[in-house]
PDB file of C-alpha atoms in Angstrom:
ATOM      1  CA  MET A   1     -12.482  16.049 -93.406  1.00  0.00           C
ATOM      2  CA  SER A   2     -15.074  13.391 -93.618  1.00  0.00           C
ATOM      3  CA  GLY A   3     -13.866   9.885 -94.443  1.00  0.00           C
ATOM      4  CA  THR A   4     -10.163  10.445 -93.822  1.00  0.00           C
ATOM      5  CA  SER A   5      -7.979   8.709 -91.265  1.00  0.00           C
ATOM      6  CA  GLY A   6      -4.340   8.368 -90.504  1.00  0.00           C
ATOM      7  CA  SER A   7      -1.694   8.800 -87.874  1.00  0.00           C
ATOM      8  CA  VAL A   8       1.242  11.025 -87.293  1.00  0.00           C
ATOM      9  CA  ALA A   9       4.436   9.791 -85.643  1.00  0.00           C
ATOM     10  CA  ALA A  10       6.820  12.345 -84.227  1.00  0.00           C
ATOM     11  CA  ALA A  11      10.493  11.400 -84.420  1.00  0.00           C
ATOM     12  CA  THR A  12      11.536  11.644 -80.762  1.00  0.00           C
ATOM     13  CA  PRO A  13      14.262   9.759 -78.940  1.00  0.00           C
ATOM     14  CA  ASP A  14      13.345   6.994 -76.525  1.00  0.00           C
ATOM     15  CA  ASP A  15      15.074   7.466 -73.160  1.00  0.00           C
ATOM     16  CA  GLU A  16      15.320   4.854 -70.391  1.00  0.00           C
ATOM     17  CA  TYR A  17      16.969   5.500 -67.014  1.00  0.00           C
ATOM     18  CA  GLU A  18      18.638   3.222 -64.476  1.00  0.00           C
ATOM     19  CA  VAL A  19      20.345   3.962 -61.168  1.00  0.00           C
ATOM     20  CA  LEU A  20      23.624   2.022 -61.053  1.00  0.00           C
ATOM     21  CA  CYS A  21      26.517   1.816 -58.598  1.00  0.00           C
ATOM     22  CA  ASP A  22      30.287   1.765 -58.965  1.00  0.00           C
ATOM     23  CA  ASP A  23      33.182   1.838 -56.474  1.00  0.00           C
ATOM     24  CA  VAL A  24      32.306   5.435 -55.472  1.00  0.00           C
ATOM     25  CA  GLY A  25      28.514   5.279 -55.160  1.00  0.00           C
ATOM     26  CA  SER A  26      25.347   5.565 -57.204  1.00  0.00           C
ATOM     27  CA  PHE A  27      24.825   7.403 -60.481  1.00  0.00           C
ATOM     28  CA  LEU A  28      22.230   7.674 -63.234  1.00  0.00           C
ATOM     29  CA  ARG A  29      22.689   6.001 -66.624  1.00  0.00           C
ATOM     30  CA  ARG A  30      20.447   7.182 -69.459  1.00  0.00           C
ATOM     31  CA  TYR A  31      20.012   4.959 -72.479  1.00  0.00           C
ATOM     32  CA  SER A  32      18.837   6.967 -75.494  1.00  0.00           C
ATOM     33  CA  THR A  33      17.688   5.318 -78.690  1.00  0.00           C
ATOM     34  CA  GLU A  34      17.212   7.377 -81.801  1.00  0.00           C
ATOM     35  CA  ASP A  35      17.272   6.171 -85.389  1.00  0.00           C
ATOM     36  CA  GLY A  36      18.187   2.655 -84.194  1.00  0.00           C
ATOM     37  CA  ALA A  37      21.353   3.676 -82.322  1.00  0.00           C
ATOM     38  CA  THR A  38      21.589   3.360 -78.528  1.00  0.00           C
ATOM     39  CA  VAL A  39      23.789   5.761 -76.570  1.00  0.00           C
ATOM     40  CA  ALA A  40      24.525   5.471 -72.832  1.00  0.00           C
ATOM     41  CA  THR A  41      25.161   8.670 -70.860  1.00  0.00           C
ATOM     42  CA  ASP A  42      26.246   8.683 -67.210  1.00  0.00           C
ATOM     43  CA  THR A  43      25.295  11.579 -64.919  1.00  0.00           C
ATOM     44  CA  GLU A  44      25.048  12.397 -61.238  1.00  0.00           C
ATOM     45  CA  LEU A  45      21.634  11.585 -59.765  1.00  0.00           C
ATOM     46  CA  ASP A  46      20.482  15.094 -60.739  1.00  0.00           C
ATOM     47  CA  GLY A  47      20.403  13.901 -64.379  1.00  0.00           C
ATOM     48  CA  THR A  48      22.501  16.753 -65.740  1.00  0.00           C
ATOM     49  CA  THR A  49      25.975  16.805 -64.149  1.00  0.00           C
ATOM     50  CA  PRO A  50      28.349  14.486 -66.059  1.00  0.00           C
ATOM     51  CA  TYR A  51      29.618  11.472 -64.113  1.00  0.00           C
ATOM     52  CA  THR A  52      32.802   9.446 -64.651  1.00  0.00           C
ATOM     53  CA  VAL A  53      32.514   5.794 -63.650  1.00  0.00           C
ATOM     54  CA  THR A  54      35.114   4.463 -61.183  1.00  0.00           C
ATOM     55  CA  GLY A  55      35.633   0.687 -61.024  1.00  0.00           C
ATOM     56  CA  ASP A  56      33.048  -1.975 -61.754  1.00  0.00           C
ATOM     57  CA  VAL A  57      29.455  -1.020 -62.526  1.00  0.00           C
ATOM     58  CA  VAL A  58      26.708  -3.100 -60.903  1.00  0.00           C
ATOM     59  CA  ARG A  59      23.014  -2.746 -60.177  1.00  0.00           C
ATOM     60  CA  CYS A  60      22.827  -1.025 -56.801  1.00  0.00           C
ATOM     61  CA  ASP A  61      20.663  -3.765 -55.329  1.00  0.00           C
ATOM     62  CA  ALA A  62      23.385  -6.249 -56.335  1.00  0.00           C
ATOM     63  CA  ALA A  63      26.184  -4.280 -54.660  1.00  0.00           C
ATOM     64  CA  THR A  64      25.444  -5.852 -51.267  1.00  0.00           C
ATOM     65  CA  ALA A  65      24.277  -9.410 -51.533  1.00  0.00           C
ATOM     66  CA  PRO A  66      21.735 -10.598 -48.980  1.00  0.00           C
ATOM     67  CA  ALA A  67      22.805 -13.212 -46.468  1.00  0.00           C
ATOM     68  CA  ALA A  68      22.660 -16.708 -47.869  1.00  0.00           C
ATOM     69  CA  ASN A  69      19.438 -18.362 -46.723  1.00  0.00           C
ATOM     70  CA  PRO A  70      18.537 -16.012 -43.856  1.00  0.00           C
ATOM     71  CA  GLN A  71      16.429 -17.612 -41.128  1.00  0.00           C
ATOM     72  CA  ILE A  72      12.927 -16.128 -41.049  1.00  0.00           C
ATOM     73  CA  ASP A  73      10.628 -16.379 -38.028  1.00  0.00           C
ATOM     74  CA  SER A  74       6.882 -16.298 -38.717  1.00  0.00           C
ATOM     75  CA  SER A  75       4.037 -15.408 -36.380  1.00  0.00           C
ATOM     76  CA  LEU A  76       0.258 -15.530 -36.673  1.00  0.00           C
ATOM     77  CA  GLN A  77      -2.311 -14.136 -34.260  1.00  0.00           C
ATOM     78  CA  ARG A  78      -6.090 -13.836 -34.408  1.00  0.00           C
ATOM     79  CA  GLN A  79      -7.924 -11.111 -32.489  1.00  0.00           C
ATOM     80  CA  THR A  80     -11.663 -11.421 -31.914  1.00  0.00           C
ATOM     81  CA  GLY A  81     -13.555  -8.638 -30.182  1.00  0.00           C
ATOM     82  CA  ALA A  82     -11.889  -5.761 -28.373  1.00  0.00           C
ATOM     83  CA  GLY A  83      -8.133  -5.931 -27.834  1.00  0.00           C
ATOM     84  CA  THR A  84      -4.825  -4.722 -29.191  1.00  0.00           C
ATOM     85  CA  LEU A  85      -2.197  -6.595 -31.146  1.00  0.00           C
ATOM     86  CA  THR A  86       1.218  -4.946 -31.732  1.00  0.00           C
ATOM     87  CA  VAL A  87       3.905  -5.889 -34.236  1.00  0.00           C
ATOM     88  CA  ALA A  88       7.209  -4.284 -33.233  1.00  0.00           C
ATOM     89  CA  ALA A  89       9.315  -2.311 -35.719  1.00  0.00           C
ATOM     90  CA  GLY A  90      11.811  -4.398 -37.696  1.00  0.00           C
ATOM     91  CA  ALA A  91       9.490  -6.957 -39.276  1.00  0.00           C
ATOM     92  CA  ARG A  92      10.144  -8.115 -42.853  1.00  0.00           C
ATOM     93  CA  SER A  93       6.418  -8.396 -43.639  1.00  0.00           C
ATOM     94  CA  VAL A  94       3.068  -7.722 -41.979  1.00  0.00           C
ATOM     95  CA  THR A  95      -0.321  -8.891 -43.264  1.00  0.00           C
ATOM     96  CA  LEU A  96      -3.787  -8.019 -41.973  1.00  0.00           C
ATOM     97  CA  VAL A  97      -7.056  -9.746 -42.913  1.00  0.00           C
ATOM     98  CA  VAL A  98     -10.309  -8.344 -41.497  1.00  0.00           C
ATOM     99  CA  TYR A  99     -13.164 -10.854 -41.314  1.00  0.00           C
ATOM    100  CA  ALA A 100     -15.691  -8.777 -39.325  1.00  0.00           C
ATOM    101  CA  GLY A 101     -16.080  -5.375 -37.697  1.00  0.00           C
ATOM    102  CA  SER A 102     -13.962  -2.265 -38.231  1.00  0.00           C
ATOM    103  CA  PRO A 103     -10.718  -2.567 -36.277  1.00  0.00           C
ATOM    104  CA  THR A 104      -8.141   0.207 -36.541  1.00  0.00           C
ATOM    105  CA  VAL A 105      -4.532   0.201 -37.693  1.00  0.00           C
ATOM    106  CA  ALA A 106      -1.954   2.723 -36.453  1.00  0.00           C
ATOM    107  CA  ILE A 107       1.452   2.702 -38.151  1.00  0.00           C
ATOM    108  CA  GLY A 108       4.558   4.276 -36.624  1.00  0.00           C
ATOM    109  CA  GLY A 109       2.660   6.214 -33.966  1.00  0.00           C
ATOM    110  CA  GLY A 110       0.330   7.716 -36.553  1.00  0.00           C
ATOM    111  CA  PRO A 111      -3.413   8.090 -36.048  1.00  0.00           C
ATOM    112  CA  PRO A 112      -5.537   4.908 -36.003  1.00  0.00           C
ATOM    113  CA  VAL A 113      -7.351   4.294 -39.286  1.00  0.00           C
ATOM    114  CA  PRO A 114     -10.509   2.114 -39.409  1.00  0.00           C
ATOM    115  CA  VAL A 115     -10.345  -0.878 -41.760  1.00  0.00           C
ATOM    116  CA  THR A 116     -13.586  -2.516 -42.916  1.00  0.00           C
ATOM    117  CA  ALA A 117     -14.463  -6.206 -43.088  1.00  0.00           C
ATOM    118  CA  GLY A 118     -13.251  -7.918 -46.262  1.00  0.00           C
ATOM    119  CA  THR A 119     -10.020  -5.921 -46.399  1.00  0.00           C
ATOM    120  CA  ALA A 120      -6.599  -7.566 -46.718  1.00  0.00           C
ATOM    121  CA  LEU A 121      -3.426  -5.437 -46.456  1.00  0.00           C
ATOM    122  CA  THR A 122       0.240  -6.378 -46.686  1.00  0.00           C
ATOM    123  CA  TRP A 123       3.432  -4.427 -46.051  1.00  0.00           C
ATOM    124  CA  GLY A 124       6.800  -5.985 -46.851  1.00  0.00           C
ATOM    125  CA  VAL A 125      10.379  -5.756 -48.029  1.00  0.00           C
ATOM    126  CA  ASP A 126      12.274  -8.155 -50.292  1.00  0.00           C
ATOM    127  CA  ARG A 127      15.941  -8.091 -49.230  1.00  0.00           C
ATOM    128  CA  GLY A 128      17.319  -9.417 -45.988  1.00  0.00           C
ATOM    129  CA  GLY A 129      20.682 -10.215 -44.504  1.00  0.00           C
ATOM    130  CA  PRO A 130      23.152  -7.938 -42.689  1.00  0.00           C
ATOM    131  CA  ALA A 131      22.460  -4.988 -45.001  1.00  0.00           C
ATOM    132  CA  GLY A 132      18.843  -5.967 -45.540  1.00  0.00           C
ATOM    133  CA  GLU A 133      15.608  -4.082 -45.334  1.00  0.00           C
ATOM    134  CA  ARG A 134      13.130  -4.042 -42.474  1.00  0.00           C
ATOM    135  CA  LEU A 135       9.887  -2.197 -41.901  1.00  0.00           C
ATOM    136  CA  GLN A 136      10.873   0.741 -39.705  1.00  0.00           C
ATOM    137  CA  ASP A 137       7.452   1.259 -38.134  1.00  0.00           C
ATOM    138  CA  GLU A 138       5.548  -0.443 -35.339  1.00  0.00           C
ATOM    139  CA  PHE A 139       2.053  -1.640 -36.320  1.00  0.00           C
ATOM    140  CA  VAL A 140      -0.794  -1.476 -33.763  1.00  0.00           C
ATOM    141  CA  PHE A 141      -4.012  -3.298 -34.622  1.00  0.00           C
ATOM    142  CA  ALA A 142      -6.942  -2.522 -32.298  1.00  0.00           C
ATOM    143  CA  GLY A 143     -10.038  -4.685 -32.415  1.00  0.00           C
ATOM    144  CA  VAL A 144     -13.404  -3.343 -31.265  1.00  0.00           C
ATOM    145  CA  ALA A 145     -16.538  -5.208 -30.217  1.00  0.00           C
ATOM    146  CA  GLY A 146     -17.544  -7.472 -33.120  1.00  0.00           C
ATOM    147  CA  SER A 147     -14.083  -7.442 -34.718  1.00  0.00           C
ATOM    148  CA  ASP A 148     -12.449 -10.558 -36.111  1.00  0.00           C
ATOM    149  CA  LEU A 149      -9.014 -10.035 -37.634  1.00  0.00           C
ATOM    150  CA  LEU A 150      -5.948 -12.098 -38.419  1.00  0.00           C
ATOM    151  CA  VAL A 151      -2.432 -10.622 -38.392  1.00  0.00           C
ATOM    152  CA  SER A 152       0.670 -12.462 -39.579  1.00  0.00           C
ATOM    153  CA  TRP A 153       4.243 -11.223 -39.721  1.00  0.00           C
ATOM    154  CA  THR A 154       7.775 -12.354 -40.450  1.00  0.00           C
ATOM    155  CA  ARG A 155      11.119 -11.137 -39.189  1.00  0.00           C
ATOM    156  CA  GLU A 156      14.679 -12.217 -39.764  1.00  0.00           C
ATOM    157  CA  ALA A 157      16.040 -14.296 -36.878  1.00  0.00           C
TER     158      ALA A 157
END
């Protein structure tokens, strides 16, 4: 109809999900809000099988605290022209900045991929310590004639 406007709101519940951990392992908690009431339902990670909490409930990333003030080693290397620069597996972060040329990047033994000038890429993890995260792959940066690239990386000492 000409000249009419309006909106229609369907009454549907609002569901939010969070993976939590208890003394046994991880599980899924669904928070449902409908008509102003919030209901929490715990299930296995499949989202349907009921789950009974055992012990204290914490965020899974809080279950294992990172080491207090881990020591981080940093490295920086510039490659101009042809040559290869390798960052071994186990780094916490790797950053590439390409100033000129089209060097290649191969990750974890995969095929080399050309990267054009003006590109900046970063790979990283955010938790360290004894149970911390590390990048599992080796990074191989190969410069070609006319390349100018800068690679920096960090790793836990």
